[in-house]
Amino acid sequence: MSYNLRLFFITFYKSFFQSKGTHAQLTHKRIRFLLLFYLVWPAWGIIIWISFLLDDLFFHGYRNQPVDKPLFILGNFRSGSTYLQRLIAKDKDQFASARTWDIFLSPSVILTKLFSFFLSIDRIFGSPIKKIFKKLDARTLGRVDIHKISLFEPEEDENFLLHLWSSFFAGIMFPFLEDFLPYFYFDNRLTPKEKTSIMGFYQRTIQRFLFTRSEHVHFLSKNPSFSPKTASVLQHFQNAKIIYLVRNPLEMIPSTINWLRF
């Protein structure tokens, strides 16, 4: 697995020097976003990759973690996949689904264990730190109406691939779509080596996630963005089950446009 530094620097260069006439023009709001992003994301990314290396040193058993009959919810965006995922995820005896917290803050075994340790201490004092996180969550992510987001709710684990910078979700933040088109046509446009590398990273991330759970559960994934990865998913998870949602295009397409516009 390797970070797509080339694409990362292309988006960096275009953001500051070739944004004129694009959806990423340097408005005051855009500049604030870029400054915040480049102050936080690279630094946190280094911590995450160090934690991945520490996993291989201290928790290498995660590589033997079985991913038994994972359930993938696919389909077009805005087809009800979030609702279905969160409904199924309520059955915690059978399924485990990655939350926004798991994806962005603790994608490694060691970070998950560290956060669990700190939260266990926090509970002794009445969970003041957790309450602060929940208030911040409600005042920031909780204000997004068109797609309900929370650190503590299941989310699309395509976002794990942002830790490789090998996801077209990065093209939402950096709308230079010509550079992200191969990921829109994953199975057809990427080389076998690229597909193996990206899906191998994804599979190990899911193994890490399940390794930190004491109970035997099936991994629940909701990713409309995995629709162009269907062949790769079945190649890497041969006992996977797939639910493919269908919604009337006359409703789905306007809803998708509204979401992207937002």
mmCIF file of N, CA and C in Angstrom, residues 168 176-186 189:
data_model
loop_
_atom_site.group_PDB
_atom_site.id
_atom_site.type_symbol
_atom_site.label_atom_id
_atom_site.label_comp_id
_atom_site.label_asym_id
_atom_site.label_seq_id
_atom_site.Cartn_x
_atom_site.Cartn_y
_atom_site.Cartn_z
ATOM 1 N N PHE A 168 -12.364 8.978 -5.100
ATOM 2 C CA PHE A 168 -12.950 10.142 -5.764
ATOM 3 C C PHE A 168 -13.684 11.039 -4.781
ATOM 4 N N PHE A 176 -11.329 18.886 -9.141
ATOM 5 C CA PHE A 176 -10.618 18.819 -10.415
ATOM 6 C C PHE A 176 -10.869 17.408 -10.955
ATOM 7 N N LEU A 177 -12.088 17.225 -11.471
ATOM 8 C CA LEU A 177 -12.607 15.877 -11.701
ATOM 9 C C LEU A 177 -11.792 15.073 -12.691
ATOM 10 N N GLU A 178 -11.107 15.736 -13.624
ATOM 11 C CA GLU A 178 -10.326 14.983 -14.603
ATOM 12 C C GLU A 178 -9.239 14.149 -13.926
ATOM 13 N N ASP A 179 -8.759 14.613 -12.770
ATOM 14 C CA ASP A 179 -7.717 13.875 -12.054
ATOM 15 C C ASP A 179 -8.275 12.700 -11.257
ATOM 16 N N PHE A 180 -9.579 12.715 -11.000
ATOM 17 C CA PHE A 180 -10.185 11.656 -10.190
ATOM 18 C C PHE A 180 -11.029 10.696 -11.011
ATOM 19 N N LEU A 181 -11.131 10.922 -12.318
ATOM 20 C CA LEU A 181 -11.977 10.068 -13.157
ATOM 21 C C LEU A 181 -11.651 8.578 -13.068
ATOM 22 N N PRO A 182 -10.366 8.173 -12.987
ATOM 23 C CA PRO A 182 -10.096 6.722 -12.881
ATOM 24 C C PRO A 182 -10.807 6.061 -11.711
ATOM 25 N N TYR A 183 -11.039 6.800 -10.620
ATOM 26 C CA TYR A 183 -11.696 6.212 -9.458
ATOM 27 C C TYR A 183 -13.211 6.136 -9.650
ATOM 28 N N PHE A 184 -13.752 6.940 -10.568
ATOM 29 C CA PHE A 184 -15.170 6.839 -10.913
ATOM 30 C C PHE A 184 -15.439 5.569 -11.724
ATOM 31 N N TYR A 185 -14.398 5.057 -12.387
ATOM 32 C CA TYR A 185 -14.515 3.860 -13.225
ATOM 33 C C TYR A 185 -13.501 2.825 -12.752
ATOM 34 N N PHE A 186 -13.525 2.566 -11.451
ATOM 35 C CA PHE A 186 -12.476 1.830 -10.763
ATOM 36 C C PHE A 186 -12.087 0.529 -11.463
ATOM 37 N N ARG A 189 -10.778 1.382 -15.269
ATOM 38 C CA ARG A 189 -9.747 2.374 -15.604
ATOM 39 C C ARG A 189 -8.414 2.162 -14.875
#
